[in-house]
Coordinates of C-alpha atoms in Angstrom, one line a residue:
X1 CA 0.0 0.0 0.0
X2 CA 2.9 2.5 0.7
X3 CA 4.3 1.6 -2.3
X4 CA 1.3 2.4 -4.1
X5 CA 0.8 5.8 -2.3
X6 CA 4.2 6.9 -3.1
X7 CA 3.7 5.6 -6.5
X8 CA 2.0 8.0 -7.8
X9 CA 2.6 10.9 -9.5
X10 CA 0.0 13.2 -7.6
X11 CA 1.5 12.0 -3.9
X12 CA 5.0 12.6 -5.4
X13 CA 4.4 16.4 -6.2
X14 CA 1.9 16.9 -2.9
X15 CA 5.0 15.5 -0.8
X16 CA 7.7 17.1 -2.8
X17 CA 5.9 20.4 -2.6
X18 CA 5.3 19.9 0.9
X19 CA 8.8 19.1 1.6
X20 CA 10.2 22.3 0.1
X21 CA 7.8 24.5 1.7
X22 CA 8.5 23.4 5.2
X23 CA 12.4 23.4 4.5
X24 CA 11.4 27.1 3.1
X25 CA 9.0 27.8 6.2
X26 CA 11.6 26.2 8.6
X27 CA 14.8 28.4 7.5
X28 CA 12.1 31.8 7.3
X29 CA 11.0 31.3 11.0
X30 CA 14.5 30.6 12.4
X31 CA 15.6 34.1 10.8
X32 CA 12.5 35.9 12.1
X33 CA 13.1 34.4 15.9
X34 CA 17.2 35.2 15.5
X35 CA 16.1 38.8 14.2
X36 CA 13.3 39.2 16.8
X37 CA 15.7 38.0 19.5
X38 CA 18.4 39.9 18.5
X39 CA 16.4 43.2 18.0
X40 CA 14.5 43.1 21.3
X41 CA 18.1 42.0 23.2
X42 CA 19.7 45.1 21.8
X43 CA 17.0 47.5 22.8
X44 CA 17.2 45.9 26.2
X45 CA 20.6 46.4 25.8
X46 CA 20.1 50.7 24.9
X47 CA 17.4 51.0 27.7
X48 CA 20.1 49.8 30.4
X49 CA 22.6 51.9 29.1
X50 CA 20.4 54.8 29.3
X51 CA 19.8 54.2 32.9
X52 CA 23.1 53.9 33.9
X53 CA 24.5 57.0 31.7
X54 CA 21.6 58.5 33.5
X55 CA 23.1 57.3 37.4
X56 CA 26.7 58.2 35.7
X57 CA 25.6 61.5 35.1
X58 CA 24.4 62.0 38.3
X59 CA 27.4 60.8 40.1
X60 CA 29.7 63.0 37.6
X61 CA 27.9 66.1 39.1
X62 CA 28.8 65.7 42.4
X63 CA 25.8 64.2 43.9
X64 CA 26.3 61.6 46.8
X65 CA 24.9 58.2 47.3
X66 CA 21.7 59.0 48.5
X67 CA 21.2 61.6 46.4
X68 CA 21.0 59.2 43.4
X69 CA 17.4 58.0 42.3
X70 CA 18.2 54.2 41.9
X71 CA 14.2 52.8 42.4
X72 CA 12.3 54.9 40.1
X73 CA 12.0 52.2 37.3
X74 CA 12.6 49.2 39.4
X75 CA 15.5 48.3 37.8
X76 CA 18.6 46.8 39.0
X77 CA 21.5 49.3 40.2
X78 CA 24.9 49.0 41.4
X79 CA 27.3 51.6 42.1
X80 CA 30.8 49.7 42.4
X81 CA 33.8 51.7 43.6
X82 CA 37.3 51.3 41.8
X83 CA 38.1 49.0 45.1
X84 CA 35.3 46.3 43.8
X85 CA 33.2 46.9 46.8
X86 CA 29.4 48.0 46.3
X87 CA 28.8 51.5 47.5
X88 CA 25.4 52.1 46.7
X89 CA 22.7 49.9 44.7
X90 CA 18.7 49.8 44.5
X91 CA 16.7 49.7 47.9
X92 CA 14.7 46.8 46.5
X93 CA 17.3 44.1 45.1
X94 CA 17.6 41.0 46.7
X95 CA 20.1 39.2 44.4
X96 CA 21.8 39.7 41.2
X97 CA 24.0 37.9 39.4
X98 CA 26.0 39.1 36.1
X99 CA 27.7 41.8 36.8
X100 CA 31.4 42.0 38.8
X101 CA 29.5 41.3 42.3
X102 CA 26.6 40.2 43.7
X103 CA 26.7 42.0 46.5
X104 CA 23.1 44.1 47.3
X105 CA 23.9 45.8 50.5
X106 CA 26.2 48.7 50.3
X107 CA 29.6 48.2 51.9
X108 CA 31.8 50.7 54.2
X109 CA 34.7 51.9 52.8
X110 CA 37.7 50.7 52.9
X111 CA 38.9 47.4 52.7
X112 CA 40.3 44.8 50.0
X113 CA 38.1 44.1 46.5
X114 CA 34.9 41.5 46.2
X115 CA 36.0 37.7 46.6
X116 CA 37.0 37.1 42.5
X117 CA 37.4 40.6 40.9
X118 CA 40.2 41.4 39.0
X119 CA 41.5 44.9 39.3
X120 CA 42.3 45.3 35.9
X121 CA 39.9 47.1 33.2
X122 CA 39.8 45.9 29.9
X123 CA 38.8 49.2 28.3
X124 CA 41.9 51.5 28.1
X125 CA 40.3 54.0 27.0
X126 CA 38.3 54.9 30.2
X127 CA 41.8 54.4 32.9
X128 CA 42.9 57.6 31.8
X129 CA 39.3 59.6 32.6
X130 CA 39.6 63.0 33.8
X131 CA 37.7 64.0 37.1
X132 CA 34.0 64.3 36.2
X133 CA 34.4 62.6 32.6
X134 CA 31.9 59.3 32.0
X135 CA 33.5 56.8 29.7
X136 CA 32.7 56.4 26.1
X137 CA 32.9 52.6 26.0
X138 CA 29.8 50.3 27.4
X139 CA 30.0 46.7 28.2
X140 CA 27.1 44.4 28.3
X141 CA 26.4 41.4 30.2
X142 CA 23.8 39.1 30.6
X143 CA 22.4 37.8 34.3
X144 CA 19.5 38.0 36.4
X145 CA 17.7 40.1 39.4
X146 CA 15.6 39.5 42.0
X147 CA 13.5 42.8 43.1
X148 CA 10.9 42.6 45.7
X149 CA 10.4 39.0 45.4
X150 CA 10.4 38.3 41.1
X151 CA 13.2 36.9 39.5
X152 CA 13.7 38.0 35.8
X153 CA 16.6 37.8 33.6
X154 CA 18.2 41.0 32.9
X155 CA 20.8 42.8 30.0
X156 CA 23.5 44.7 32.0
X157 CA 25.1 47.6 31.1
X158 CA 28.8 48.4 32.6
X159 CA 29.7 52.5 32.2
X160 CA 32.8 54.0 34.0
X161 CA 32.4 57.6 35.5
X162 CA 35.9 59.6 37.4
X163 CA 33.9 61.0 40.4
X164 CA 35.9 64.1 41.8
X165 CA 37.1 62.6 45.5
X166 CA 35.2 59.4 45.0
X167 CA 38.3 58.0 42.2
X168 CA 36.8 55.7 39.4
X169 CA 33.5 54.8 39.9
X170 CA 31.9 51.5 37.9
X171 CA 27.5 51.7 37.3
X172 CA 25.7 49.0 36.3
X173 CA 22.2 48.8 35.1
X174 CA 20.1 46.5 33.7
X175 CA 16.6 46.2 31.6
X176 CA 14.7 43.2 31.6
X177 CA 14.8 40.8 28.9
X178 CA 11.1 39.6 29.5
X179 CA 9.7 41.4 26.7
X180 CA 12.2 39.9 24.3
X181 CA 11.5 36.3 25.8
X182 CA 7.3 36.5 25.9
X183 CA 7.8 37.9 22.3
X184 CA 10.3 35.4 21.0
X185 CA 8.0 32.6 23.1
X186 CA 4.8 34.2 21.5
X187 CA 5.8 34.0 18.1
X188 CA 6.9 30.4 17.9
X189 CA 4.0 29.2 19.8
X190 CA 2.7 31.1 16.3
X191 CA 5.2 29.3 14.1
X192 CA 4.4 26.0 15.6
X193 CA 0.4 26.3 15.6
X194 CA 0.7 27.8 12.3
X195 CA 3.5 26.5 10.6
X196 CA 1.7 22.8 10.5
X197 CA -1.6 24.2 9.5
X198 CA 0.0 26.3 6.5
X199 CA 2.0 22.7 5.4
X200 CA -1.8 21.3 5.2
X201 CA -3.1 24.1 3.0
X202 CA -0.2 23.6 0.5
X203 CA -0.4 20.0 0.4
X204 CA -4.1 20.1 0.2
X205 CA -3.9 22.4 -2.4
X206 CA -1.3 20.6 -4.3
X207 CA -3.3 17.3 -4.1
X208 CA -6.2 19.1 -5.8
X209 CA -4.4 20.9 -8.0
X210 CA -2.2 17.9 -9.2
X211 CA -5.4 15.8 -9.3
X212 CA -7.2 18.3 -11.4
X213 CA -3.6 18.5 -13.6
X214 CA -3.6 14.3 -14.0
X215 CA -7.2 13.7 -14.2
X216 CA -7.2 13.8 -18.3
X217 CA -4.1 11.6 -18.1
X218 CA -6.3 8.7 -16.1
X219 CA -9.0 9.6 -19.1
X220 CA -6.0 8.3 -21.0
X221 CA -4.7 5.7 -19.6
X222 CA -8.1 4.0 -18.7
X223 CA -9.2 4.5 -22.4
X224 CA -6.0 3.0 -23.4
X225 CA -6.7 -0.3 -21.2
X226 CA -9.8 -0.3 -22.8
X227 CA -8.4 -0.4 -26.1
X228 CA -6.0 -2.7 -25.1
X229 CA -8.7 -5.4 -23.6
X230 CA -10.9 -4.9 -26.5
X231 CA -8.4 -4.9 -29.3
X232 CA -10.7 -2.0 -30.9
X233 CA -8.0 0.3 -32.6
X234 CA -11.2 2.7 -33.9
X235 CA -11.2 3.8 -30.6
X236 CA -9.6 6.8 -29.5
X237 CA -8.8 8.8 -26.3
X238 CA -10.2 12.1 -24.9
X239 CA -8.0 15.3 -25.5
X240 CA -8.7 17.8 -23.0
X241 CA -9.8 21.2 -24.1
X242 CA -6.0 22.9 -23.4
X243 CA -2.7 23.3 -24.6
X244 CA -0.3 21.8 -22.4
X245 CA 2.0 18.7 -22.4
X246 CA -1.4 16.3 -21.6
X247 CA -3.5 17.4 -24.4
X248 CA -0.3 17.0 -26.9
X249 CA -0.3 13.7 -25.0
X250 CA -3.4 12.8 -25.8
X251 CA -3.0 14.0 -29.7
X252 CA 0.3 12.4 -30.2
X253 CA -1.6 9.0 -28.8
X254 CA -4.7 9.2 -30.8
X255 CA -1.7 9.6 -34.0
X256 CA -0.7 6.9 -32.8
X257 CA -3.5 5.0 -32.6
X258 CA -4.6 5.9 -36.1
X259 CA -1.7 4.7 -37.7
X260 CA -1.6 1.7 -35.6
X261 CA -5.2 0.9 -36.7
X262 CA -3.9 1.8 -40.3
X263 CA -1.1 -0.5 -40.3
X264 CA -3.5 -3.3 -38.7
X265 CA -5.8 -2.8 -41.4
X266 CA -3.5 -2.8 -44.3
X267 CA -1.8 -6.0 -42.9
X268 CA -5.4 -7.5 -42.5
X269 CA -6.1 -6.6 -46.3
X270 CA -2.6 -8.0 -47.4
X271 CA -3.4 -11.3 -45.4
X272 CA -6.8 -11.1 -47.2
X273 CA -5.5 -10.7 -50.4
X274 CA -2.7 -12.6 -50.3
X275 CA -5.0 -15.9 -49.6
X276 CA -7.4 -14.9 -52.1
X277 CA -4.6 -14.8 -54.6
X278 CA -3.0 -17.5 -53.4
X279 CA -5.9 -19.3 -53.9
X280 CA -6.4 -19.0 -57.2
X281 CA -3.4 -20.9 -58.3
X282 CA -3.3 -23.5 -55.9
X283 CA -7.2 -24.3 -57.0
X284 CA -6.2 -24.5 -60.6
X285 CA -3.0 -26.9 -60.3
X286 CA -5.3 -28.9 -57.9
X287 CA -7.7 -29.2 -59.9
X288 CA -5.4 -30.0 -62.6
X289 CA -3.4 -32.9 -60.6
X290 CA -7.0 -34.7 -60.0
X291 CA -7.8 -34.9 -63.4
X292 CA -4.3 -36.3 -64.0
X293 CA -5.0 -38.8 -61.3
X294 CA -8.3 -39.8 -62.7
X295 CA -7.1 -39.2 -66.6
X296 CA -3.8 -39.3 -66.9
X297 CA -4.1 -38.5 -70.9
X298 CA -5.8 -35.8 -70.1
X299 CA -3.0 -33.7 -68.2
X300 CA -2.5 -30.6 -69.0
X301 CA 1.4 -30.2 -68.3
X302 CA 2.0 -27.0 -69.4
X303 CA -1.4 -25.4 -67.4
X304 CA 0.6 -26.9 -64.5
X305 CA 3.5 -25.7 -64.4
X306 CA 2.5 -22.0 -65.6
X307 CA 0.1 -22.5 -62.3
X308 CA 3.2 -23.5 -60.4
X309 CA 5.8 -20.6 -61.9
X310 CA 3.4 -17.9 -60.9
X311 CA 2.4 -19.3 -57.3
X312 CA 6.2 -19.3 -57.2
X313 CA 6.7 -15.9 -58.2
X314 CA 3.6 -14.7 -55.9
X315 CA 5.3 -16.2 -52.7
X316 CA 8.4 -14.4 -53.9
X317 CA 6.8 -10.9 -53.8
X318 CA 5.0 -11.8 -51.0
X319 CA 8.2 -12.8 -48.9
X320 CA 10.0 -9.6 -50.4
X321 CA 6.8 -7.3 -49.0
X322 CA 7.5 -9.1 -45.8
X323 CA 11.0 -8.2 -45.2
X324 CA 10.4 -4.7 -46.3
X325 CA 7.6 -4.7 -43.6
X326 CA 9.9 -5.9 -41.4
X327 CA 12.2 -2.8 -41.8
X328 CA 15.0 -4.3 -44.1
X329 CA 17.3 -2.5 -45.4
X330 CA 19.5 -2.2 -48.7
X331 CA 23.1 -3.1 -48.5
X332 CA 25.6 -1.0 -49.0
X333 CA 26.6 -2.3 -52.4
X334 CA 27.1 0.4 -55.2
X335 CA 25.2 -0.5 -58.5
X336 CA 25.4 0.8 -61.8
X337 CA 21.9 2.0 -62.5
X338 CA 22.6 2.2 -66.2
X339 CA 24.1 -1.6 -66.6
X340 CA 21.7 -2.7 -64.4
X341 CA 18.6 -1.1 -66.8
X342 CA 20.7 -2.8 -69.7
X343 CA 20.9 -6.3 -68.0
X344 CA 16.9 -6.2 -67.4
X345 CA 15.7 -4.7 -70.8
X346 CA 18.2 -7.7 -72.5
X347 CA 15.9 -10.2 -73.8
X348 CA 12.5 -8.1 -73.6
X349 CA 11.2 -7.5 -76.9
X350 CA 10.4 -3.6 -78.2
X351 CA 12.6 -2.2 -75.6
X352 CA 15.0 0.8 -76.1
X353 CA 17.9 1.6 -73.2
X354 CA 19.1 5.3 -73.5
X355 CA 22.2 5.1 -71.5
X356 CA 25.0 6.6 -72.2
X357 CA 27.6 7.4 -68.4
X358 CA 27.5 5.3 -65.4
X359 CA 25.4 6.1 -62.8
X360 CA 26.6 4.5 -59.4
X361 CA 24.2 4.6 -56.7
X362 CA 24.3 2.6 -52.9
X363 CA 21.6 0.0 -52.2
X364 CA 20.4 -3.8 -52.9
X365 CA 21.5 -4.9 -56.3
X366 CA 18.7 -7.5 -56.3
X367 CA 15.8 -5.5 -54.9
X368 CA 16.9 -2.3 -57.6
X369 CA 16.8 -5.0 -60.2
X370 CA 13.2 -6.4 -59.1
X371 CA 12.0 -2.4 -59.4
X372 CA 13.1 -2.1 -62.5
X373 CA 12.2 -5.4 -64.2
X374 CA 8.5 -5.2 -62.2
X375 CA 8.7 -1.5 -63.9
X376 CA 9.5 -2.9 -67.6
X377 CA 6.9 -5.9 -67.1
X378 CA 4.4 -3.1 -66.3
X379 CA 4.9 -1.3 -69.0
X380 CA 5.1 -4.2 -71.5
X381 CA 2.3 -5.5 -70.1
X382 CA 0.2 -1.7 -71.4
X383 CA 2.5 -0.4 -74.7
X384 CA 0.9 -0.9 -77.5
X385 CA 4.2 -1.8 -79.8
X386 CA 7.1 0.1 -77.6
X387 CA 9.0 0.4 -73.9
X388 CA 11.6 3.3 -73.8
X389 CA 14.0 3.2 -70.3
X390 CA 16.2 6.2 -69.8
X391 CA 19.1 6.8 -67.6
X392 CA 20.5 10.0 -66.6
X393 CA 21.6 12.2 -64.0
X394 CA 19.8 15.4 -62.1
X395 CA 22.2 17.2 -59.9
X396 CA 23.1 14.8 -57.1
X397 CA 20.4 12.7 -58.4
X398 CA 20.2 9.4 -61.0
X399 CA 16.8 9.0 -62.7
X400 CA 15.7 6.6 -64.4
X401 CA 12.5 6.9 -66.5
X402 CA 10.4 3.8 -68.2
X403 CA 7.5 4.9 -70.4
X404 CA 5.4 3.0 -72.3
X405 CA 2.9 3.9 -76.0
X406 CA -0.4 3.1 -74.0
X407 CA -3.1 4.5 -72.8
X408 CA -1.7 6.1 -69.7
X409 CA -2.4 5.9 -66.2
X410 CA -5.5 8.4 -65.2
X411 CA -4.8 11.3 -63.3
X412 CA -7.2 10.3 -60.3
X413 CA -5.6 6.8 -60.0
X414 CA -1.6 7.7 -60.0
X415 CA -1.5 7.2 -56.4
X416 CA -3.8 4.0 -56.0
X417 CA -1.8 2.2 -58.4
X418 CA 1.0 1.9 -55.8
X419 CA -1.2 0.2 -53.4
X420 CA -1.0 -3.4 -52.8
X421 CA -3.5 -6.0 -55.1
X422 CA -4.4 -3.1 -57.5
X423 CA -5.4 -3.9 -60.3
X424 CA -7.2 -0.8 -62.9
X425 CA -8.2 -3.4 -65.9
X426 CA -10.7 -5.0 -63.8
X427 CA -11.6 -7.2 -67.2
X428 CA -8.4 -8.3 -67.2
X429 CA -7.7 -11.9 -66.3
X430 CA -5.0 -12.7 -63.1
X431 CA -2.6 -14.3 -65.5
X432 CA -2.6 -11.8 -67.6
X433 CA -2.2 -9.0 -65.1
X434 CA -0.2 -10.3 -62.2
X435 CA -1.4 -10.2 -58.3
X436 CA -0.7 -6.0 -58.6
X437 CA 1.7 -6.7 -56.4
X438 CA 4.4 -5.4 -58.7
X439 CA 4.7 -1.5 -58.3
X440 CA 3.6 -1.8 -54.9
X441 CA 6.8 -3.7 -54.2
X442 CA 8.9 -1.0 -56.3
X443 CA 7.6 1.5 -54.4
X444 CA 8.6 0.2 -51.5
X445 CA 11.8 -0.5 -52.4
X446 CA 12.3 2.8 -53.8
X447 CA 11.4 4.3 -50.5
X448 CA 14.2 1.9 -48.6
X449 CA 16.7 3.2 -50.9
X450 CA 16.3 7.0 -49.9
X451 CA 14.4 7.3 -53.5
X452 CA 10.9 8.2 -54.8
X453 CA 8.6 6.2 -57.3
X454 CA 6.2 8.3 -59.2
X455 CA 4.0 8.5 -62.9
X456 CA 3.0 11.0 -65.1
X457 CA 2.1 11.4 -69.0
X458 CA 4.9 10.2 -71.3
X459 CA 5.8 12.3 -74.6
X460 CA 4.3 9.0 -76.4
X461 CA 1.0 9.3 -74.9
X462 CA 1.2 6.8 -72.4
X463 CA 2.5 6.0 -68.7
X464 CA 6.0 7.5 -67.5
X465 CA 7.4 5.8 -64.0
X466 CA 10.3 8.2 -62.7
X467 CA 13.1 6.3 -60.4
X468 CA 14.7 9.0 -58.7
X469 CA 17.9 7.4 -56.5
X470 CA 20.5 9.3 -54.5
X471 CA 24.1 9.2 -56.5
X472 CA 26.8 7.1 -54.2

């Protein structure tokens, strides 16, 4: 079943598209919460500076202790002498960690440094203040505060001021950092309520649309099994009503089809006719060999073996249609078009050869032969005293032209002659005319060889067949 579901094209896209929008939603929310955190901690960050650039300010002037205003905003305060003890800090803190003591209670002066400070400052620039002069440079820490009884975490900012009598003074003051955590908190309790929901819309919408997308393509495929169990090539498949890759689908298989059903039909018709030609001769010498069985003196030997010669020469054309069928091509051989037309016109009475330069061409020796004799046989078979074959070149072309005294080929029936078992003189009898497999086959062969076959009017008044071949 899960290879079924994952099978198929529509759950493919839905969980590919699914896929990349979480990845997509996933990298988008981090850099919101790193860009929300980082904004809010860096206005935490400004608010305590403010607030202790504000104490700084106050203790630069020359006010005392408990002069400074250290509760108004219920912020943590600590005012830590150069010594590292705490000399005055907000009335309500009850711990704080963070900064460089956690002391809460002022201490008296005098005396060594808070347990683990280090009486070196890192920023040079504010050792050298003059009396009065705050220092440029801020530090930041973060820690945490307890005031009256709540415990938040806190941004600390570290300013130097040089208080006239008092030496270096150090103020910190911090702003809490609850605002930046409830937002940060708030907005991926957001992200993870909504971030799931939005990954169902897409992959519901991508199902549907996907489904909507493939549905002409199950119209095809179903049709096609259809056709397939029913063996009824007249059938065809829908084409939908749009001009994307499914509809040229679905035209491209119905072309298919129709040629498919085309080629079925035309082998059914050469099956058809090829029995009911076949049968013809086969009949006759059979009937011929039981009369010689019941009468011997009454055999007629030469009936027989004419019978015989042209089943024989029927099977050979029928064979040769076969293997063109079956894709066969010429060899590579180069012939001599105008010897060739010289070697089949020897023998044939009333027939001229007009061929004066070689005229090599690449192909089947034997199959260019059978076009040419089934060409002069033709024509023979409708002159009325005279054949003419001509051989000459045209460009990169050799044609070869055989045209007969007779009464021509009509116009309307110049391209139904080249069908298989045509015959025009319906009068005429099947041993005088052949099976009318003849041009059919030199059509064909034509074809194979890169060439064309066609018929028009002859200066004489009859039929003209031009053989037009590629030169070697």
């Amino acid at each position: 079943m899960r290879g079924r579901l994952f099978g198929s094209v529509r759950s493919r896209a839905t969980l590919g598209a699914t896929l990349v929008v979480a990845v997509a939603l996933l990298a988008a929310g981090t850099a919101v919460l790193l860009s929300l955190r980082s904004n809010l901690h860096g206005q935490a960050g400004t608010q305590a500076e403010r607030t202790a650039r504000e104490v700084a300010a106050d203790l630069a002037t020359g006010k005392t202790y408990e002069q400074l205003s250290l509760d108004d905003d219920a912020r943590p305060v600590q005012v830590v002498d150069e010594d590292g003890r705490l000399v005055a800090a907000s009335e309500d803190l009850e711990r704080i960690s963070g900064t460089d003591t956690d002391a809460v209670r002022p201490q008296a002066t005098g005396g060594s440094p808070a347990e683990g400070e280090d009486d070196d400052d890192d920023d040079s620039d504010d050792q050298s203040l003059e009396p009065g002069e705050i220092g440029r440079h801020t530090n930041f820490h973060d820690g945490s505060a307890t005031i009256e009884g709540e415990t938040d975490d806190y941004r600390f900012a570290e300013v130097h001021v040089e208080v006239p009598g008092r030496g270096g003074l150090t103020v910190y003051a911090g702003a809490p950092l609850s605002a930046e955590q409830s937002a940060v908190n708030t907005a991926l309790t957001v992200m993870l309520i909504g971030f799931p929901l939005l990954l169902g819309v897409v992959a519901g919408v991508t199902w549907l649309v996907t489904r909507r997308a493939l549905h002409p393509v199950e119209g095809i495929r179903s049709e096609m099994a259809a056709i397939t169990a029913s063996e009824d090539l007249t059938r065809r498949v829908p084409e939908p009503d749009t001009h994307d890759e499914v509809a040229r689908l679905a035209r491209t298989t119905n072309e298919t089809l129709a040629a498919l059903e085309t080629s079925v039909e035309r082998q059914r018709r050469f099956v058809a006719d090829a029995s009911h030609e076949l049968r013809s001769p086969i009949a006759s010498l059979r009937t011929q060999l039981e009369v010689a069985a019941a009468h011997p003196e009454l055999l007629d030997l030469d009936g027989a073996v004419a019978d015989t010669v042209r089943l024989q020469h029927l099977a050979a054309d029928l064979l040769l249609l076969a293997r063109l069928d079956a894709g066969e091509g010429p060899t590579g051989t180069r012939v001599d078009l105008a010897a060739l037309a010289r070697e089949e016109a020897e023998g044939r009475a009333g027939v001229t050869v007009e061929a004066f330069d070689a005229l090599e061409v690449t192909g089947s020796r034997g199959q260019l032969g059978r076009v040419l004799a089934n060409l002069l046989d033709n024509a023979r078979r409708h002159a009325r005293s005279a054949v003419t074959v001509a051989v000459r070149r045209d460009g990169d072309r050799a044609v070869v032209e055989v045209a007969d005294d007779g009464d021509g080929v009509p116009e309307a029936d110049r391209g139904r002659i080249f069908e298989r078992f045509v015959r025009l003189d319906a009068a005429r009898s099947r041993d005088d005319g052949g099976a009318g497999l003849g041009l059919a086959i030199a059509r064909d062969v034509a074809v194979r060889h890169g060439g064309t076959l066609t018929v028009r009017d002859a200066p004489t008044g009859g039929a003209l067949f031009e053989l037009r071949l590629p030169l070697a």
